[in-house]
Amino acid sequence: MLIVQKYGGTSVASPERISAVADRICATKDAGHDVVVVVSAMGKTTDELIALASAVNPDPPAREMDMLLTAGERISMALTAMAIAKRGVEAVSFTGSQAGILTDAAHGAAKITEIRGTRVKESLADDKVVIVAGFQGVDPESREITTLGRGGSDATAVALAAALDADACEIFTDVDGVYTADPRIVPTARKLDEVSFEEMLELSASGAGVLMSRSVEFGRRFNIPIHVRSSFNDNQGTWVKETTMEQAVISGIAHDTSEAKLTIRGVPDFPGIAAQLFEPMATADINVDMIVQNTSTDGTTDISFTVPKSTLDQARTIASEIANSMRARSVDVDSSIGKVSLVGAGMKSHPGVAAAVFRVLADASINIGMISTSTIRISCVVAEADTDRAVQVLHERFEPPNVSEEVGA
Ligand code: ADP
Ligand code: ASP
Ligand code: MG
């Protein structure tokens, strides 16, 4: 069997942890398998490098930022290869570029376009364990080094598993699997044995950082089951796969405090206004998430939308220019918001879940600022200070993974 194993930052945070990881890799190799390992940077290295960059330049050039950040994974890949060599097993480490991980040109948020993997395959044929630096690639046009966005090593791992036609893809992390909510916020959250690609995609996109959403997209597109499990024990983790036995009404609750809300007030209400506003946002690569437009009174309306805080300044500038040109009244910004999302494939056939969610939040005196839904998700924007409590009261009420008829009542 060919097994791809990915180890996250906490799993390789110290020499001791790297030794434990090397033991696990060697045990897998000893069991007769070919092993390709993807590593993240040690511990909080990426955060520390970002802080270093902003200490010398608050607005660092994107190219140099990627040169800096990719160094984190280069350290852990070499150390992991060394720890494996010490155990008498041959290992070789490759940067993303050496592994032939090709991406588009978007520094900081590059998408993998192709994996050549020539050297990876050659080394596997030589019976070596191959270590690949996560989170990075190279743009073949410009020959510049790129990074895939925070949490991107997950995407490296699943994309490599697809490209190499691996038999298994294991994501080793610091929790036992995917839980019904972030266990740091809800200590009583339960581990899911299985979750569908569809639900995991919604959970990841709604802030469940345990798997980067792009990795789930790769898993779904190439049908690679992903086993999310702990590097600290041998417990069975969570299988993210095509379909699951149960269609829970609510499988999990995710939260996200990384977005901010902009509201343009007094926008003249005529055809083409939304296009005029959101086209420049799209051109500037600003990821607009929720959009709410009020019914108009006296020919004007208010439009609210959310964007990642990291692009707030840019979004505010664009919104202000457009508000001026269309003679809107004002642009307000609220960067103290949180989004809480309930996800479950069983929602499709259970009316009334949204009403039950609103009742729980009302009873907890939590005000809802915005609402959006998909067929399997309900998201509410609340005050950032209320976010954790909203997750907790909703988890208590719905007890995910919940398959009972009672939930929708
Ligand atoms: P790694 O460094 O291994 O990639 P991450 O920190 O990126 O680890 O992801 C693991 C963390 O994700 C956990 O420690 C947990 O706090 C957080 N998390 C958020 N939502 C969930 C969830 N639904 N299930 C499990 N962990 C979650
Ligand atoms: N080191 C990168 C980050 O912290 C990538 C990863 O860990 O997946 O985001
Ligand atoms: Mg991660």
Coordinates of C-alpha atoms and ligand atoms in Angstrom, one line a residue:
M1 CA 0.0 0.0 0.0
L2 CA 1.0 3.6 -0.6
I3 CA 0.1 5.8 2.4
V4 CA 0.2 9.6 2.6
Q5 CA 0.6 10.9 6.2
K6 CA 0.4 14.5 7.1
Y7 CA 1.6 15.9 10.5
G8 CA 0.4 19.3 11.6
G9 CA 2.3 21.9 13.6
T10 CA 1.7 20.6 17.1
S11 CA 2.6 17.1 16.0
V12 CA 6.1 18.3 15.0
A13 CA 6.5 21.1 17.6
S14 CA 9.6 19.8 19.4
P15 CA 12.5 17.3 18.9
E16 CA 10.5 14.9 21.1
R17 CA 7.4 15.2 19.0
I18 CA 9.5 14.8 15.8
S19 CA 11.0 11.6 17.3
A20 CA 7.5 10.3 18.1
V21 CA 6.4 11.1 14.5
A22 CA 9.5 9.4 13.1
D23 CA 8.7 6.2 15.1
R24 CA 5.2 6.2 13.7
I25 CA 6.5 6.7 10.1
C26 CA 9.1 3.9 10.5
A27 CA 6.5 1.5 11.9
T28 CA 4.3 2.2 8.9
K29 CA 7.3 1.5 6.6
D30 CA 8.2 -1.6 8.6
A31 CA 4.7 -2.9 8.1
G32 CA 5.6 -3.1 4.4
H33 CA 4.0 0.1 3.1
D34 CA 5.4 2.9 0.9
V35 CA 5.1 6.2 2.9
V36 CA 4.9 9.8 1.7
V37 CA 4.9 12.3 4.6
V38 CA 3.7 15.9 4.5
V39 CA 4.8 18.1 7.3
S40 CA 3.7 21.6 8.6
A41 CA 6.0 24.1 10.2
M42 CA 6.9 23.4 13.9
G43 CA 4.4 24.6 16.4
K44 CA 3.6 28.3 16.0
T45 CA 6.5 29.0 13.5
T46 CA 4.3 30.4 10.8
D47 CA 2.7 32.9 13.2
E48 CA 6.1 33.9 14.5
L49 CA 7.4 34.4 10.9
I50 CA 4.3 36.6 10.1
A51 CA 5.0 38.7 13.2
L52 CA 8.7 39.0 12.2
A53 CA 7.7 40.2 8.8
S54 CA 5.3 42.9 10.1
A55 CA 8.0 44.1 12.5
V56 CA 10.2 45.1 9.6
N57 CA 7.4 46.0 7.2
P58 CA 3.7 46.2 8.0
D59 CA 2.8 45.7 4.4
P60 CA 5.5 43.2 3.1
P61 CA 5.8 42.3 -0.6
A62 CA 3.8 39.1 -1.2
R63 CA 6.7 37.4 -2.9
E64 CA 9.0 37.9 0.0
M65 CA 6.3 36.8 2.4
D66 CA 6.1 33.4 0.7
M67 CA 9.9 33.1 0.6
L68 CA 9.8 33.6 4.4
L69 CA 6.9 31.4 5.3
T70 CA 8.0 28.4 3.2
A71 CA 11.2 28.3 5.4
G72 CA 9.0 27.0 8.3
E73 CA 8.1 23.8 6.5
R74 CA 11.7 23.4 5.2
I75 CA 13.0 23.2 8.8
S76 CA 10.5 20.5 9.9
M77 CA 10.9 18.4 6.7
A78 CA 14.7 18.2 7.1
L79 CA 14.5 17.4 10.9
T80 CA 11.9 14.7 10.2
A81 CA 14.1 13.1 7.5
M82 CA 17.0 13.3 10.0
A83 CA 15.0 11.6 12.7
I84 CA 14.0 8.8 10.4
A85 CA 17.6 8.3 9.2
K86 CA 18.6 7.9 12.8
R87 CA 16.3 4.9 12.9
G88 CA 18.1 3.2 10.1
V89 CA 15.4 3.9 7.5
E90 CA 16.3 5.8 4.3
A91 CA 14.5 9.1 4.0
V92 CA 14.7 12.2 1.7
S93 CA 13.0 15.5 2.0
F94 CA 11.7 17.8 -0.8
T95 CA 10.4 21.3 -0.9
G96 CA 7.1 21.8 -2.7
S97 CA 9.0 23.0 -5.8
Q98 CA 11.3 19.9 -5.8
A99 CA 8.3 17.7 -5.4
G100 CA 6.8 19.2 -8.5
I101 CA 3.8 20.9 -6.8
L102 CA 2.8 23.5 -9.4
T103 CA 0.4 26.3 -8.5
D104 CA -1.0 29.4 -10.0
A105 CA 0.6 32.8 -9.2
A106 CA -1.5 33.9 -6.3
H107 CA 1.1 34.5 -3.5
G108 CA -0.4 33.6 -0.1
A109 CA -3.4 31.8 -1.5
A110 CA -2.1 29.8 -4.5
K111 CA -4.1 26.9 -5.9
I112 CA -2.4 23.7 -6.9
T113 CA -2.8 23.2 -10.6
E114 CA -0.7 20.1 -11.1
I115 CA 1.5 17.7 -9.2
R116 CA 4.4 16.2 -11.3
G117 CA 6.0 14.3 -8.4
T118 CA 8.8 12.9 -10.5
R119 CA 11.4 12.9 -7.7
V120 CA 8.8 11.7 -5.2
K121 CA 8.1 8.6 -7.4
E122 CA 11.8 8.0 -8.1
S123 CA 12.6 8.0 -4.4
L124 CA 9.7 5.7 -3.6
A125 CA 11.0 3.3 -6.2
D126 CA 14.4 3.4 -4.3
D127 CA 12.5 2.3 -1.2
K128 CA 12.9 5.6 0.5
V129 CA 10.5 7.4 2.8
V130 CA 9.7 10.7 1.1
I131 CA 9.0 13.9 3.2
V132 CA 7.4 16.8 1.4
A133 CA 7.1 20.3 2.8
G134 CA 3.4 21.2 3.1
F135 CA 1.7 24.5 2.3
Q136 CA 4.0 25.4 -0.7
G137 CA 4.5 25.1 -4.4
V138 CA 6.0 26.9 -7.4
D139 CA 4.4 28.9 -10.2
P140 CA 5.8 27.3 -13.4
E141 CA 5.4 30.5 -15.4
S142 CA 7.2 33.0 -13.1
R143 CA 9.2 30.3 -11.3
E144 CA 8.3 32.0 -8.0
I145 CA 7.7 30.1 -4.8
T146 CA 4.1 30.3 -3.5
T147 CA 2.1 29.3 -0.4
L148 CA -1.4 27.8 -0.4
G149 CA -3.0 29.8 2.5
R150 CA -3.2 29.0 6.2
G151 CA -3.7 25.4 6.9
G152 CA -2.5 24.6 3.4
S153 CA -0.5 21.5 4.3
D154 CA -3.8 19.6 4.5
A155 CA -4.3 20.5 0.8
T156 CA -0.7 19.4 -0.1
A157 CA -1.4 16.0 1.5
V158 CA -4.8 15.3 -0.1
A159 CA -3.6 16.5 -3.5
L160 CA -0.5 14.4 -3.3
A161 CA -2.6 11.4 -2.3
A162 CA -4.7 12.0 -5.4
A163 CA -1.7 12.5 -7.7
L164 CA 0.1 9.4 -6.5
D165 CA -3.1 7.3 -6.4
A166 CA -2.4 6.5 -2.7
D167 CA -4.3 3.8 -0.9
A168 CA -4.8 6.0 2.2
C169 CA -4.5 9.6 3.3
E170 CA -4.1 10.2 7.0
I171 CA -4.1 13.7 8.6
F172 CA -2.4 13.5 12.0
T173 CA -3.3 16.4 14.3
D174 CA -3.6 17.4 18.0
V175 CA -7.3 16.2 18.4
D176 CA -8.7 12.7 18.0
G177 CA -10.7 13.6 14.8
V178 CA -13.4 15.9 13.6
Y179 CA -15.7 16.8 16.6
T180 CA -19.3 18.1 16.6
A181 CA -17.8 21.5 17.6
D182 CA -14.3 22.9 18.3
P183 CA -13.4 20.9 21.5
R184 CA -11.6 24.1 22.8
I185 CA -15.0 25.8 23.0
V186 CA -17.3 22.9 23.7
P187 CA -15.6 20.4 26.1
T188 CA -18.5 18.0 25.7
A189 CA -18.2 17.9 21.9
R190 CA -18.2 14.4 20.5
K191 CA -15.9 12.9 17.9
L192 CA -17.6 11.9 14.7
D193 CA -16.8 8.4 13.4
E194 CA -17.6 9.5 9.8
V195 CA -18.6 12.7 8.0
S196 CA -19.5 13.2 4.4
F197 CA -17.3 15.4 2.1
E198 CA -20.4 17.6 1.6
E199 CA -20.8 18.3 5.3
M200 CA -17.1 18.6 6.0
L201 CA -16.8 21.1 3.2
E202 CA -19.5 23.3 4.8
L203 CA -17.9 22.9 8.3
S204 CA -14.4 23.7 7.0
A205 CA -15.6 26.7 5.0
S206 CA -17.5 27.9 8.1
G207 CA -14.4 27.9 10.2
A208 CA -13.7 24.4 11.5
G209 CA -10.0 24.7 11.1
V210 CA -9.2 21.0 11.7
L211 CA -9.2 20.5 7.9
M212 CA -8.5 23.2 5.3
S213 CA -11.5 23.4 3.0
R214 CA -9.4 23.1 -0.2
S215 CA -8.2 19.7 1.1
V216 CA -11.8 18.5 1.4
E217 CA -12.5 19.7 -2.2
F218 CA -9.6 17.6 -3.4
G219 CA -10.9 14.6 -1.4
R220 CA -14.3 15.0 -2.9
R221 CA -13.2 15.6 -6.5
F222 CA -10.9 12.6 -6.5
N223 CA -12.8 10.5 -4.0
I224 CA -9.9 10.1 -1.6
P225 CA -11.2 9.1 1.9
I226 CA -9.4 11.2 4.5
H227 CA -8.7 9.8 8.0
V228 CA -8.3 12.6 10.5
R229 CA -6.7 11.3 13.7
S230 CA -4.4 12.1 16.5
S231 CA -0.6 11.9 16.4
F232 CA -0.6 11.5 20.2
N233 CA -2.4 8.1 20.3
D234 CA -3.5 5.2 18.1
N235 CA -7.3 5.8 18.4
Q236 CA -9.5 5.6 15.3
G237 CA -10.2 9.1 14.1
T238 CA -12.8 10.5 11.8
W239 CA -13.3 9.2 8.2
V240 CA -14.2 12.0 5.8
K241 CA -15.7 10.1 2.8
E242 CA -18.3 10.1 0.1
T243 CA -21.4 9.2 2.0
T244 CA -22.2 8.2 5.5
M245 CA -24.7 5.7 7.0
E246 CA -26.6 8.3 8.9
Q247 CA -28.0 11.6 7.7
A248 CA -27.8 13.6 10.9
V249 CA -30.0 16.7 11.0
I250 CA -27.1 18.5 12.7
S251 CA -23.7 16.9 12.3
G252 CA -21.6 19.7 13.7
I253 CA -21.4 23.4 14.6
A254 CA -18.5 25.6 13.3
H255 CA -17.6 29.2 14.2
D256 CA -15.5 31.8 12.6
T257 CA -14.4 35.2 14.0
S258 CA -12.1 36.0 11.1
E259 CA -14.6 38.1 9.1
A260 CA -15.8 41.7 9.4
K261 CA -19.1 43.3 8.3
L262 CA -19.5 46.3 6.0
T263 CA -22.8 48.1 5.6
I264 CA -23.5 50.7 2.9
R265 CA -26.5 52.8 3.9
G266 CA -28.9 54.7 1.7
V267 CA -28.0 53.0 -1.6
P268 CA -30.3 54.1 -4.5
D269 CA -32.3 51.1 -5.4
F270 CA -32.1 50.5 -9.2
P271 CA -30.9 47.7 -11.4
G272 CA -27.2 47.1 -11.6
I273 CA -26.3 48.5 -8.1
A274 CA -25.2 45.2 -6.7
A275 CA -23.1 44.5 -9.7
Q276 CA -21.4 47.9 -9.5
L277 CA -20.5 47.2 -5.9
F278 CA -19.4 43.6 -6.0
E279 CA -17.6 43.5 -9.4
P280 CA -14.7 45.6 -8.1
M281 CA -14.5 43.5 -4.9
A282 CA -14.2 40.4 -7.2
T283 CA -11.5 42.1 -9.3
A284 CA -9.5 42.8 -6.1
D285 CA -9.8 39.1 -5.1
I286 CA -11.8 40.0 -2.1
N287 CA -13.8 37.0 -0.9
V288 CA -17.3 38.3 -0.1
D289 CA -19.1 35.8 2.1
M290 CA -22.6 36.8 3.3
I291 CA -24.6 39.5 1.5
V292 CA -27.9 41.0 2.8
Q293 CA -29.9 43.7 1.0
N294 CA -32.9 45.2 2.8
T295 CA -36.2 46.0 1.1
S296 CA -36.0 49.5 -0.1
T297 CA -37.9 52.4 1.5
D298 CA -38.2 55.8 -0.3
G299 CA -36.0 54.5 -3.2
T300 CA -33.0 53.6 -1.1
T301 CA -31.8 50.5 0.6
D302 CA -29.0 49.2 2.9
I303 CA -26.6 46.5 1.8
S304 CA -24.4 44.5 4.3
F305 CA -21.8 42.0 3.5
T306 CA -18.9 40.2 5.2
V307 CA -15.3 39.9 4.1
P308 CA -12.1 38.4 5.7
K309 CA -10.6 40.9 8.2
S310 CA -7.4 40.5 6.3
T311 CA -8.9 42.3 3.3
L312 CA -11.1 44.7 5.3
D313 CA -9.0 47.9 4.6
Q314 CA -9.1 47.2 0.9
A315 CA -12.8 46.4 0.9
R316 CA -13.5 49.6 2.9
T317 CA -11.7 51.7 0.4
I318 CA -13.5 50.2 -2.6
A319 CA -16.9 50.4 -0.8
S320 CA -16.3 54.1 0.1
E321 CA -15.4 55.0 -3.5
I322 CA -18.5 53.3 -4.8
A323 CA -20.7 54.7 -2.1
N324 CA -19.5 58.2 -3.1
S325 CA -20.1 57.7 -6.7
M326 CA -23.6 56.4 -6.2
R327 CA -24.3 59.0 -3.6
A328 CA -25.0 56.5 -0.8
R329 CA -25.3 57.8 2.7
S330 CA -22.5 56.1 4.6
V331 CA -20.2 53.0 4.9
D332 CA -20.2 51.4 8.4
V333 CA -17.7 48.8 9.5
D334 CA -18.1 46.2 12.3
S335 CA -15.0 44.1 12.8
S336 CA -16.3 42.5 16.1
I337 CA -18.5 39.9 14.6
G338 CA -18.6 36.1 14.7
K339 CA -20.4 33.6 12.5
V340 CA -21.9 30.4 13.9
S341 CA -22.9 27.7 11.5
L342 CA -24.9 24.5 12.0
V343 CA -24.3 21.8 9.3
G344 CA -26.2 18.6 8.7
A345 CA -27.2 16.7 5.5
G346 CA -30.4 15.7 7.2
M347 CA -31.6 19.3 7.3
K348 CA -32.8 18.9 3.7
S349 CA -35.7 16.8 4.9
H350 CA -36.3 18.4 8.3
P351 CA -38.2 21.7 8.1
G352 CA -38.1 24.0 11.2
V353 CA -34.4 23.7 12.1
A354 CA -33.8 27.4 11.4
A355 CA -36.7 28.4 13.6
A356 CA -35.4 26.2 16.4
V357 CA -31.9 27.8 16.0
F358 CA -33.4 31.3 16.3
R359 CA -35.4 30.3 19.4
V360 CA -32.2 29.0 21.2
L361 CA -30.3 32.2 20.4
A362 CA -33.2 34.4 21.5
D363 CA -33.6 32.6 24.8
A364 CA -29.8 33.2 25.4
S365 CA -30.4 36.9 24.6
I366 CA -28.0 36.7 21.6
N367 CA -28.9 39.1 18.8
I368 CA -28.6 37.9 15.2
G369 CA -27.1 40.4 12.8
M370 CA -27.3 38.4 9.5
I371 CA -28.5 35.0 8.4
S372 CA -27.6 32.8 5.5
T373 CA -28.5 29.2 4.6
S374 CA -27.6 26.5 2.1
T375 CA -29.6 23.2 1.9
I376 CA -27.4 21.7 4.6
R377 CA -26.2 24.8 6.6
I378 CA -27.7 27.6 8.7
S379 CA -25.3 30.5 9.5
C380 CA -25.9 33.4 11.9
V381 CA -23.7 36.4 12.4
V382 CA -23.7 37.5 16.1
A383 CA -21.4 39.8 18.1
E384 CA -17.9 38.5 18.4
A385 CA -18.3 38.5 22.2
D386 CA -21.3 36.2 22.0
T387 CA -19.8 33.7 19.5
D388 CA -18.5 31.0 22.0
R389 CA -21.7 31.2 24.0
A390 CA -23.8 30.8 20.8
V391 CA -21.9 27.7 19.9
Q392 CA -22.3 26.3 23.4
V393 CA -26.0 26.9 23.8
L394 CA -26.7 25.5 20.3
H395 CA -24.6 22.4 21.0
E396 CA -26.4 21.8 24.2
R397 CA -29.8 22.2 22.5
F398 CA -29.1 20.1 19.4
E399 CA -26.7 17.5 20.8
P400 CA -25.0 16.8 17.4
P401 CA -24.7 14.4 15.7
N402 CA -28.4 14.5 16.1
V403 CA -30.6 12.2 14.0
S404 CA -33.9 12.5 16.0
E405 CA -37.1 13.8 14.6
E406 CA -37.4 16.0 17.5
V407 CA -34.8 18.5 16.3
G408 CA -36.9 19.9 13.5
A409 CA -40.0 20.3 15.7
Ligands
ADP1 P1 -2.7 21.0 12.7 O1 -1.6 21.9 13.1 O2 -2.5 19.6 13.0 O3 -3.0 21.2 11.2 P2 -4.9 22.7 13.4 O4 -4.7 23.6 14.6 O5 -4.8 23.3 12.1 O6 -3.9 21.5 13.6 O7 -6.3 22.0 13.6 C1 -6.6 21.3 14.8 C2 -7.5 22.2 15.7 O8 -8.7 22.5 15.0 C3 -7.9 21.5 17.0 O9 -6.9 21.7 18.0 C4 -9.2 22.3 17.3 O10 -9.0 23.2 18.3 C5 -9.6 22.9 16.0 N1 -10.9 22.6 15.6 C6 -11.9 23.5 15.2 N2 -13.0 22.9 14.9 C7 -12.8 21.6 15.2 C8 -13.7 20.4 15.0 N3 -15.0 20.5 14.6 N4 -13.2 19.2 15.4 C9 -11.9 19.1 15.8 N5 -11.0 20.2 15.9 C10 -11.5 21.4 15.6
ASP2 N1 2.3 26.2 8.5 C1 1.1 26.6 7.8 C2 0.2 27.3 8.7 O1 0.4 27.4 9.9 C3 0.5 25.5 7.0 C4 -0.1 24.4 7.8 O2 0.2 24.3 9.0 O3 -0.9 23.7 7.3 O4 -0.9 27.8 8.3
MG3 MG -4.1 22.7 10.2

